[in-house]
Amino acid sequence: MAHDVVVIGGGNAALCAAMTAAEAGASVLILETAPKAYRGGNSRHTRNFRCMHKGPLGPLVDDYSEDEYLADLMKVTAGKTDGDLARLAIRSSEECLPWMQDHGVHFQPSLSGTLSLARTNAFFMGGGKSLVNAYYRTAAKLGIDVLYEAQVTHLELAGDQIAWIDYSHGGEIHRITPKAVVVASGGFQADTEWLTRAWGPAAKNFLIRGTPYNRGVVLADLLDQGVQSVGDADQCHAVAIDGRAPKFDGGIVTRLDCVPFSIVVNKNAERFYDEGEDVWPKRYAIWGRLVAAQPDQVGYVIIDAKSLNLFMPSVFPPLKADTIEDLARQMGLPADRLRSTVDDFNAACGDQTGFHPTELDGVATSGLTPAKTNWARPITEPPFYGYSLRTGVTFTYLGLKVDENAQCSTQDGPIKNLWAAGETMAGSILGQGYLAGFGMTIGTVFGRIAGREAAAHAS
Ligand SMILES: Cc1cc2nc3c(=O)[nH]c(=O)nc-3n(C[C@H](O)[C@H](O)[C@H](O)COP(=O)(O)OP(=O)(O)OC[C@H]3O[C@@H](n4cnc5c(N)ncnc54)[C@H](O)[C@@H]3O)c2cc1C
């Protein structure tokens, strides 16, 4: 059967587009390159989405205004955003929450702990995997066809429209000619060669926190044909994660929250940045780049017994030793150097009576470079614990430029039957930096817009 609308990708943005288009009366086919068990891309790793609201809404307490949300975005992007699209995403997020519930998503109150997001971020019951599964169930009820292990390899741009789509499935290339196409196939972070072209050889040592299937195949194909892009190839969301995480799909459990209570050294056992600059959620995203700039793109976190219970444990237990020298040996670090780095740090620590683990407490080192400006307590109490750190890329920002209708264009004007949603166009709004929960907001808002527009075009 020929479909009106073909949606490329099988994550949140794709599903939002597909369901919206089907509800508007279009026949819809989803082409998902992953096998069924791995469907749902990065979306299946998520936990929450950031939502504007004028009063209590679902699991969200108090209110979170458009202006406050925008101010939060401006802070993290340093103004590198499209203001109109940002406001559209923010404003539309409020109606998304009930829409998501109508389409099978259940929410739960946010967890207390290092992140206090009860006002701003709505948490999915069962995480992103449950959200994705719920959407696939709803999609089935709406009669949407889904083809797994179907990798789109080419969209033929002829003048101002997409003439056909090529995809591989079952060892063969197939060609289809839908009336409308929505691209929701994510960023290119899983293509290590592309990442290396953008970042240099260091990128070979990066870990990819999410799906191995977001390789930017459709993005590259469209950019090669002159479809307008947005964002820089070397901009991405990257954090420091447990160095023992797998190359792909480690997900949220490989996150490490211990940095503020630690010292972090490179492979030469030297400190390189203020571990206590700010509370961890605010500094979380800069450590990916800091570690990327170190030799071999690795870092090592050292804490002592008194800090072990101050942060959320990660999936892998830390290395443990009775002495700093033994810990250094276990971590492959030069023991003498680590000893003297720890001694220098300890000697620079002063009065700790004001120590407060969840607030900027001003308990700082003096006369040390780099300084540690908060939570600076000497590392003296055995056992000592260590974690290795690597750069974990969440998603890349180079993407397809869209307008407020999620429509793609060339320099000659809009492409009549091509829309984009989710990670693949997020660079339109996220020029740099990241706001927790905003990826799912962008995908939900623009997925729904793209689905609506694609269905309208097809009819
Ligand atoms: C560990 C982790 C935790 C995160 N937590 C959060 C969070 O709590 N809140 C939040 O807002 N964001 C979070 N994010 C970011 C979030 O995952 C993304 O912003 C969001 O999921 C993007 O949705 P998407 O539909 O655009 O992409 P994806 O969900 O990645 O979907 C892309 C889809 O395209 C498919 N695909 C790729 N290439 C092709 C091709 N050539 N042909 C056919 N199909 C193709 C893939 O298989 C995949 O199904 C997290 C990311 C990670 C990695």
Coordinates of C-alpha atoms and ligand atoms in Angstrom, one line a residue:
M1 CA 0.0 0.0 0.0
A2 CA 1.3 3.5 -0.8
H3 CA 1.3 5.8 2.2
D4 CA 0.4 9.5 2.3
V5 CA 3.1 10.3 4.9
V6 CA 6.4 8.5 5.6
V7 CA 8.1 9.2 8.9
I8 CA 11.8 8.4 9.1
G9 CA 12.9 7.3 12.6
G10 CA 11.2 5.5 15.5
G11 CA 11.8 7.7 18.5
N12 CA 9.7 10.3 20.3
A13 CA 9.6 12.9 17.5
A14 CA 8.8 10.4 14.9
L15 CA 6.0 8.8 16.9
C16 CA 4.5 12.2 17.8
A17 CA 4.5 13.2 14.1
A18 CA 3.1 9.8 13.0
M19 CA 0.2 9.8 15.5
T20 CA -0.7 13.4 14.7
A21 CA -0.7 12.8 11.0
A22 CA -2.8 9.6 11.4
E23 CA -5.3 11.4 13.6
A24 CA -5.6 14.0 10.8
G25 CA -6.6 11.3 8.4
A26 CA -3.4 10.4 6.7
S27 CA -2.1 6.9 6.1
V28 CA 1.3 6.7 7.7
L29 CA 4.4 4.5 7.5
I30 CA 7.2 4.7 10.0
L31 CA 10.6 3.5 8.8
E32 CA 12.8 2.6 11.8
T33 CA 16.3 1.4 11.1
A34 CA 16.6 -0.4 14.5
P35 CA 15.3 -3.9 15.1
K36 CA 12.1 -3.9 17.1
A37 CA 13.8 -4.6 20.4
Y38 CA 16.0 -1.5 20.0
R39 CA 13.3 0.8 18.6
G40 CA 12.9 4.2 20.0
G41 CA 16.4 5.7 19.6
N42 CA 17.6 8.0 22.4
S43 CA 14.1 8.6 23.5
R44 CA 14.0 5.3 25.3
H45 CA 16.8 6.5 27.6
T46 CA 14.9 9.6 28.7
R47 CA 13.2 10.3 32.0
N48 CA 11.4 13.6 31.8
F49 CA 10.4 16.6 29.7
R50 CA 10.4 20.3 30.6
C51 CA 7.0 21.9 30.5
M52 CA 5.7 25.4 30.9
H53 CA 2.6 25.7 33.1
K54 CA 0.5 28.4 34.6
G55 CA -0.6 26.4 37.6
P56 CA -0.2 22.9 38.9
L57 CA -0.3 20.5 35.9
G58 CA -0.2 16.7 36.1
P59 CA 2.8 15.9 38.3
L60 CA 4.1 19.5 38.2
V61 CA 3.8 21.8 41.2
D62 CA 3.4 25.6 41.3
D63 CA 3.9 27.3 37.9
Y64 CA 6.7 27.7 35.4
S65 CA 6.1 30.7 33.1
E66 CA 7.1 31.2 29.5
D67 CA 9.5 34.0 30.5
E68 CA 11.2 32.0 33.2
Y69 CA 11.6 29.0 30.9
L70 CA 13.0 31.3 28.2
A71 CA 15.4 32.9 30.6
D72 CA 16.6 29.4 31.6
L73 CA 17.2 28.6 28.0
M74 CA 19.0 31.9 27.3
K75 CA 21.3 31.2 30.2
V76 CA 22.5 27.8 28.9
T77 CA 22.6 28.7 25.2
A78 CA 24.2 32.2 25.9
G79 CA 21.6 33.5 23.5
K80 CA 22.5 31.1 20.7
T81 CA 18.9 30.2 19.8
D82 CA 16.1 31.2 17.4
G83 CA 13.9 33.2 19.7
D84 CA 10.7 32.6 17.8
L85 CA 11.1 28.9 17.6
A86 CA 12.2 28.7 21.2
R87 CA 9.1 30.6 22.4
L88 CA 7.0 28.3 20.2
A89 CA 8.5 25.2 21.8
I90 CA 8.1 26.6 25.3
R91 CA 4.5 27.9 24.8
S92 CA 3.4 24.7 23.2
S93 CA 4.9 22.5 25.9
E94 CA 1.9 23.2 28.2
E95 CA -0.6 21.5 25.9
C96 CA 1.8 18.6 25.3
L97 CA 1.5 17.1 28.7
P98 CA -2.3 16.3 28.5
W99 CA -1.8 15.2 24.9
M100 CA 0.9 12.8 26.0
Q101 CA -1.4 11.4 28.7
D102 CA -4.1 11.0 26.0
H103 CA -1.7 9.0 24.0
G104 CA -0.7 6.6 26.7
V105 CA 2.1 8.2 28.7
H106 CA 1.9 8.1 32.5
F107 CA 3.7 10.6 34.7
Q108 CA 5.1 10.3 38.2
P109 CA 6.3 12.9 40.8
S110 CA 9.9 13.8 40.3
L111 CA 12.5 12.0 42.5
S112 CA 14.1 14.1 45.2
G113 CA 17.8 14.0 45.3
T114 CA 20.5 15.8 43.4
L115 CA 18.0 17.2 40.9
S116 CA 15.1 19.1 42.2
L117 CA 12.8 19.4 39.2
A118 CA 9.3 19.0 40.6
R119 CA 8.2 22.4 39.2
T120 CA 9.9 22.3 35.8
N121 CA 10.2 18.7 34.6
A122 CA 7.5 16.0 34.3
F123 CA 8.9 12.5 34.8
F124 CA 7.6 9.5 32.8
M125 CA 6.5 6.6 34.8
G126 CA 8.7 3.7 33.7
G127 CA 11.1 6.2 31.8
G128 CA 11.4 6.8 28.1
K129 CA 11.1 3.1 27.3
S130 CA 7.6 3.0 28.6
L131 CA 6.8 6.2 26.8
V132 CA 8.0 4.8 23.5
N133 CA 6.2 1.5 24.1
A134 CA 2.9 3.4 24.9
Y135 CA 3.3 5.5 21.7
Y136 CA 3.8 2.3 19.6
R137 CA 0.7 0.8 21.1
T138 CA -1.3 3.9 20.3
A139 CA 0.2 4.1 16.8
A140 CA -0.9 0.5 16.2
K141 CA -4.5 1.4 17.3
L142 CA -4.4 4.3 14.8
G143 CA -3.5 2.0 12.0
I144 CA 0.1 3.3 11.5
D145 CA 2.4 0.8 9.7
V146 CA 5.9 0.3 11.2
L147 CA 8.8 -1.3 9.3
Y148 CA 11.8 -2.2 11.5
E149 CA 15.3 -2.7 10.2
A150 CA 14.5 -0.3 7.4
Q151 CA 17.3 2.2 7.0
V152 CA 16.5 5.2 4.8
T153 CA 19.5 5.8 2.6
H154 CA 18.4 8.5 0.3
L155 CA 15.7 11.2 -0.3
E156 CA 15.7 12.4 -3.8
L157 CA 15.3 16.2 -3.8
A158 CA 13.9 17.3 -7.2
G159 CA 13.4 21.0 -7.4
D160 CA 11.2 22.0 -4.4
Q161 CA 10.1 18.6 -3.3
I162 CA 11.1 15.1 -2.3
A163 CA 10.4 12.9 -5.3
W164 CA 11.2 9.5 -3.7
I165 CA 12.7 7.7 -0.7
D166 CA 15.2 4.8 -0.9
Y167 CA 15.5 2.5 2.1
S168 CA 17.2 -0.8 2.7
H169 CA 15.2 -3.7 4.1
G170 CA 15.8 -7.4 4.0
G171 CA 19.0 -7.0 2.0
E172 CA 17.3 -5.0 -0.7
I173 CA 16.8 -1.4 -1.6
H174 CA 13.2 -0.3 -1.9
R175 CA 11.9 2.9 -3.5
I176 CA 8.7 4.7 -2.4
T177 CA 7.0 7.9 -3.3
P178 CA 4.9 9.3 -0.4
K179 CA 3.2 12.6 -0.7
A180 CA 4.9 13.9 2.4
V181 CA 8.0 13.1 4.5
V182 CA 8.9 13.8 8.1
V183 CA 12.6 13.3 9.0
A184 CA 13.0 12.4 12.7
S185 CA 16.1 10.3 12.6
G186 CA 18.2 12.0 15.2
G187 CA 21.7 13.4 15.2
F188 CA 24.9 11.9 13.8
Q189 CA 26.8 11.1 17.1
A190 CA 27.0 7.4 16.5
D191 CA 29.0 7.9 13.3
T192 CA 32.5 8.1 14.8
E193 CA 34.1 9.1 11.6
W194 CA 31.8 12.2 11.2
L195 CA 32.4 13.0 14.9
T196 CA 36.2 12.7 14.3
R197 CA 36.0 15.1 11.3
A198 CA 34.2 17.6 13.5
W199 CA 36.2 17.1 16.7
G200 CA 39.6 15.7 15.6
P201 CA 41.1 12.4 16.6
A202 CA 39.9 12.8 20.3
A203 CA 36.4 11.8 19.2
K204 CA 37.5 8.2 18.8
N205 CA 37.7 7.9 22.6
F206 CA 34.2 9.4 23.1
L207 CA 31.4 7.1 24.3
I208 CA 27.9 7.5 22.9
R209 CA 25.3 7.5 25.7
G210 CA 22.4 6.5 23.5
T211 CA 21.5 4.5 20.4
P212 CA 24.1 3.3 17.9
Y213 CA 21.6 3.9 15.1
N214 CA 21.7 7.7 14.9
R215 CA 24.4 7.9 12.3
G216 CA 23.2 10.9 10.5
V217 CA 22.6 9.1 7.2
V218 CA 19.6 11.1 6.2
L219 CA 21.0 14.3 7.6
A220 CA 24.2 13.9 5.5
D221 CA 22.2 13.0 2.4
L222 CA 20.0 16.1 2.7
L223 CA 22.8 18.5 3.5
D224 CA 24.7 17.1 0.4
Q225 CA 21.7 18.1 -1.7
G226 CA 21.6 21.7 -0.4
V227 CA 19.0 21.5 2.2
Q228 CA 19.6 24.3 4.7
S229 CA 21.4 23.4 7.9
V230 CA 21.7 24.9 11.3
G231 CA 24.3 24.6 14.1
D232 CA 27.9 23.7 14.1
A233 CA 29.3 20.2 13.7
D234 CA 31.3 20.4 16.9
Q235 CA 28.4 21.5 19.1
C236 CA 26.8 18.7 21.0
H237 CA 25.5 17.8 24.4
A238 CA 28.4 15.9 26.1
V239 CA 28.8 15.0 29.7
A240 CA 31.5 13.1 31.7
I241 CA 30.3 9.6 32.4
D242 CA 31.8 6.5 34.0
G243 CA 34.7 5.5 31.9
R244 CA 33.7 1.8 32.1
A245 CA 30.4 2.5 30.2
P246 CA 29.9 0.6 26.9
K247 CA 30.6 2.4 23.7
F248 CA 26.9 2.8 22.9
D249 CA 23.6 2.8 24.8
G250 CA 25.0 3.0 28.4
G251 CA 22.1 5.4 29.2
I252 CA 21.5 7.3 32.3
V253 CA 22.9 4.8 34.8
T254 CA 26.5 5.5 33.8
R255 CA 26.2 9.1 35.0
L256 CA 28.5 10.1 37.9
D257 CA 27.4 12.7 40.4
C258 CA 30.4 12.7 42.7
V259 CA 32.6 15.4 41.1
P260 CA 31.7 18.2 43.5
F261 CA 32.9 16.1 46.4
S262 CA 36.1 14.9 44.7
I263 CA 39.3 15.9 43.1
V264 CA 39.5 15.1 39.4
V265 CA 42.9 14.4 37.8
N266 CA 44.1 13.5 34.4
K267 CA 46.2 10.5 33.5
N268 CA 49.3 12.4 34.8
A269 CA 47.5 12.6 38.2
E270 CA 47.2 16.4 37.8
R271 CA 44.1 18.4 38.6
F272 CA 42.8 20.6 35.7
Y273 CA 39.6 22.4 36.8
D274 CA 37.6 23.6 39.8
E275 CA 35.5 20.6 40.8
G276 CA 33.4 22.8 43.1
E277 CA 32.4 25.5 40.7
D278 CA 28.7 25.0 41.1
V279 CA 26.0 22.5 42.1
W280 CA 26.4 19.5 39.9
P281 CA 23.3 19.8 37.6
K282 CA 24.6 23.2 36.5
R283 CA 28.2 21.9 35.8
Y284 CA 27.3 18.5 34.6
A285 CA 27.5 19.4 30.9
I286 CA 30.8 21.2 30.9
W287 CA 32.8 18.2 32.2
G288 CA 32.3 16.3 28.9
R289 CA 34.4 18.9 27.2
L290 CA 36.9 19.3 30.0
V291 CA 37.6 15.5 29.9
A292 CA 37.7 15.6 26.1
A293 CA 40.6 18.2 26.3
Q294 CA 42.7 15.9 28.6
P295 CA 45.4 13.5 27.3
D296 CA 43.7 10.3 26.0
Q297 CA 40.3 11.9 26.9
V298 CA 40.2 10.4 30.3
G299 CA 39.8 11.7 33.8
Y300 CA 39.9 10.1 37.3
V301 CA 37.7 11.1 40.2
I302 CA 39.1 10.6 43.7
I303 CA 37.0 10.7 46.9
D304 CA 37.3 9.5 50.4
A305 CA 35.0 7.6 52.8
K306 CA 33.2 10.7 54.1
S307 CA 31.9 11.6 50.6
L308 CA 30.7 8.2 49.5
N309 CA 27.0 8.7 50.5
L310 CA 26.6 12.3 49.4
F311 CA 25.6 11.5 45.8
M312 CA 23.5 9.1 43.8
P313 CA 25.4 5.8 43.3
S314 CA 26.1 4.8 39.6
V315 CA 25.7 1.4 38.1
F316 CA 29.4 0.4 38.5
P317 CA 30.8 0.4 42.0
P318 CA 34.0 2.5 42.5
L319 CA 37.5 1.1 42.9
K320 CA 38.4 1.0 46.6
A321 CA 41.7 1.1 48.4
D322 CA 43.1 1.7 51.8
T323 CA 45.8 4.1 50.6
I324 CA 46.0 6.7 47.8
E325 CA 49.0 4.9 46.4
D326 CA 47.1 1.6 46.1
L327 CA 44.1 3.4 44.5
A328 CA 46.6 5.0 42.0
R329 CA 47.9 1.6 41.1
Q330 CA 44.4 0.2 40.6
M331 CA 43.6 3.1 38.3
G332 CA 46.8 3.0 36.3
L333 CA 47.9 6.4 37.6
P334 CA 51.5 7.4 38.7
A335 CA 51.3 6.8 42.5
D336 CA 53.9 9.4 43.6
R337 CA 52.2 12.1 41.5
L338 CA 48.7 11.3 42.8
R339 CA 50.1 11.3 46.4
S340 CA 51.6 14.7 45.9
T341 CA 48.5 16.1 44.1
V342 CA 46.3 14.9 47.0
D343 CA 48.8 16.3 49.6
D344 CA 48.8 19.7 47.9
F345 CA 45.1 19.7 47.7
N346 CA 44.7 18.7 51.4
A347 CA 47.2 21.3 52.5
A348 CA 45.2 24.0 50.7
C349 CA 41.9 23.1 52.4
G350 CA 40.9 25.4 55.2
D351 CA 38.0 25.7 57.6
Q352 CA 35.2 23.2 56.7
T353 CA 32.6 24.1 59.4
G354 CA 30.3 25.6 56.7
F355 CA 30.3 22.5 54.6
H356 CA 26.9 22.0 53.0
P357 CA 26.6 19.3 50.3
T358 CA 23.6 20.7 48.4
E359 CA 24.4 24.5 48.5
L360 CA 27.3 26.6 47.3
D361 CA 29.1 26.6 50.6
G362 CA 32.2 28.6 49.9
V363 CA 34.3 26.0 51.6
A364 CA 37.3 26.6 49.3
T365 CA 41.0 26.0 48.9
S366 CA 43.5 28.8 49.2
G367 CA 46.7 29.3 47.2
L368 CA 46.0 26.3 44.9
T369 CA 45.7 26.3 41.1
P370 CA 43.2 25.4 40.0
A371 CA 41.3 26.3 43.1
K372 CA 38.3 24.3 44.4
T373 CA 35.8 27.0 45.3
N374 CA 33.2 24.9 47.1
W375 CA 33.0 21.7 49.1
A376 CA 36.8 21.6 49.5
R377 CA 37.4 19.0 52.2
P378 CA 40.7 17.1 52.5
I379 CA 40.9 13.6 51.1
T380 CA 42.1 11.8 54.2
E381 CA 39.6 9.3 55.4
P382 CA 40.1 5.7 54.1
P383 CA 38.9 3.8 52.3
F384 CA 39.6 5.9 49.2
Y385 CA 37.4 5.5 46.1
G386 CA 38.0 6.1 42.4
Y387 CA 36.1 6.3 39.2
S388 CA 37.4 6.8 35.7
L389 CA 35.6 9.4 33.5
R390 CA 35.1 9.6 29.8
T391 CA 33.3 12.0 27.5
G392 CA 29.8 10.7 26.8
V393 CA 28.0 12.3 23.8
T394 CA 24.3 12.6 24.2
F395 CA 23.4 14.2 20.8
T396 CA 24.9 16.4 18.2
Y397 CA 23.4 19.8 17.2
L398 CA 24.2 20.2 13.5
G399 CA 20.9 19.6 11.9
L400 CA 18.2 20.7 9.5
K401 CA 17.0 24.3 9.6
V402 CA 13.3 24.5 10.0
D403 CA 10.7 27.3 10.2
E404 CA 7.7 27.5 12.7
N405 CA 5.9 24.9 10.6
A406 CA 8.8 22.5 11.0
Q407 CA 9.3 22.7 7.3
C408 CA 12.8 22.3 5.7
S409 CA 14.1 24.5 2.9
T410 CA 16.9 25.1 0.4
Q411 CA 18.2 28.5 -0.3
D412 CA 15.5 28.8 -3.0
G413 CA 12.7 28.4 -0.5
P414 CA 10.7 25.8 1.3
I415 CA 10.7 22.2 0.3
K416 CA 7.0 21.5 -0.2
N417 CA 6.7 18.1 1.3
L418 CA 9.6 17.8 3.8
W419 CA 9.4 18.5 7.5
A420 CA 11.8 17.7 10.4
A421 CA 11.4 17.1 14.1
G422 CA 13.4 16.2 17.2
E423 CA 17.2 15.9 17.5
T424 CA 17.7 16.3 13.8
M425 CA 16.5 20.0 13.9
A426 CA 17.1 20.7 17.6
G427 CA 20.1 22.9 16.6
S428 CA 17.6 25.5 15.4
I429 CA 16.9 26.1 19.1
L430 CA 19.9 24.8 20.9
G431 CA 22.9 26.6 19.4
Q432 CA 25.0 25.5 22.4
G433 CA 24.5 24.3 25.9
Y434 CA 21.5 22.2 27.1
L435 CA 18.5 22.5 29.4
A436 CA 17.5 19.2 31.1
G437 CA 14.3 17.9 29.6
F438 CA 14.3 20.2 26.6
G439 CA 15.1 17.5 24.0
M440 CA 11.8 15.8 24.5
T441 CA 10.0 19.1 24.5
I442 CA 11.5 20.0 21.1
G443 CA 10.7 16.5 19.7
T444 CA 7.1 16.5 21.0
V445 CA 6.3 20.0 19.9
F446 CA 7.9 19.9 16.5
G447 CA 6.8 16.3 15.9
R448 CA 3.2 17.2 16.4
I449 CA 3.6 20.3 14.1
A450 CA 5.4 18.2 11.4
G451 CA 2.7 15.5 11.5
R452 CA -0.1 18.1 11.3
E453 CA 1.6 19.9 8.3
A454 CA 2.5 16.7 6.5
A455 CA -1.1 15.4 6.8
A456 CA -2.5 18.7 5.6
H457 CA -0.2 18.6 2.6
A458 CA -1.0 15.0 1.8
S459 CA -4.8 15.7 1.8
Ligands
LIG1 C1 21.1 8.7 28.2 C2 20.2 9.8 27.7 C3 19.3 10.4 28.6 C4 18.5 11.5 28.1 N1 17.5 12.0 29.0 C5 16.7 12.9 28.5 C6 15.6 13.4 29.3 O1 15.4 12.9 30.4 N2 14.8 14.4 28.8 C7 15.0 14.9 27.6 O2 14.3 15.8 27.2 N3 16.0 14.5 26.8 C8 16.8 13.5 27.2 N4 17.8 13.0 26.4 C9 17.8 13.5 25.0 C10 16.7 12.9 24.2 O3 16.9 11.5 24.2 C11 16.5 13.4 22.8 O4 16.5 14.8 22.8 C12 15.2 12.8 22.2 O5 15.0 11.5 22.5 C13 15.3 13.0 20.7 O6 14.2 12.3 20.1 P1 14.2 12.0 18.6 O7 12.9 11.3 18.2 O8 14.6 13.2 17.8 O9 15.5 11.0 18.4 P2 15.6 9.5 18.8 O10 14.7 9.1 19.9 O11 17.1 9.2 18.9 O12 15.1 8.7 17.5 C14 15.8 8.7 16.3 C15 15.3 7.5 15.5 O13 15.7 7.5 14.2 C16 16.1 6.2 13.8 N5 17.0 6.3 12.6 C17 18.2 6.9 12.6 N6 18.7 6.9 11.3 C18 17.7 6.3 10.5 C19 17.6 6.0 9.1 N7 18.6 6.3 8.3 N8 16.5 5.4 8.7 C20 15.5 5.1 9.6 N9 15.5 5.3 10.9 C21 16.7 6.0 11.4 C22 16.8 5.6 15.0 O14 16.8 4.2 15.0 C23 15.8 6.2 16.1 O15 14.7 5.3 16.3 C24 18.6 11.9 26.8 C25 19.5 11.3 25.9 C26 20.3 10.3 26.3 C27 21.2 9.6 25.4

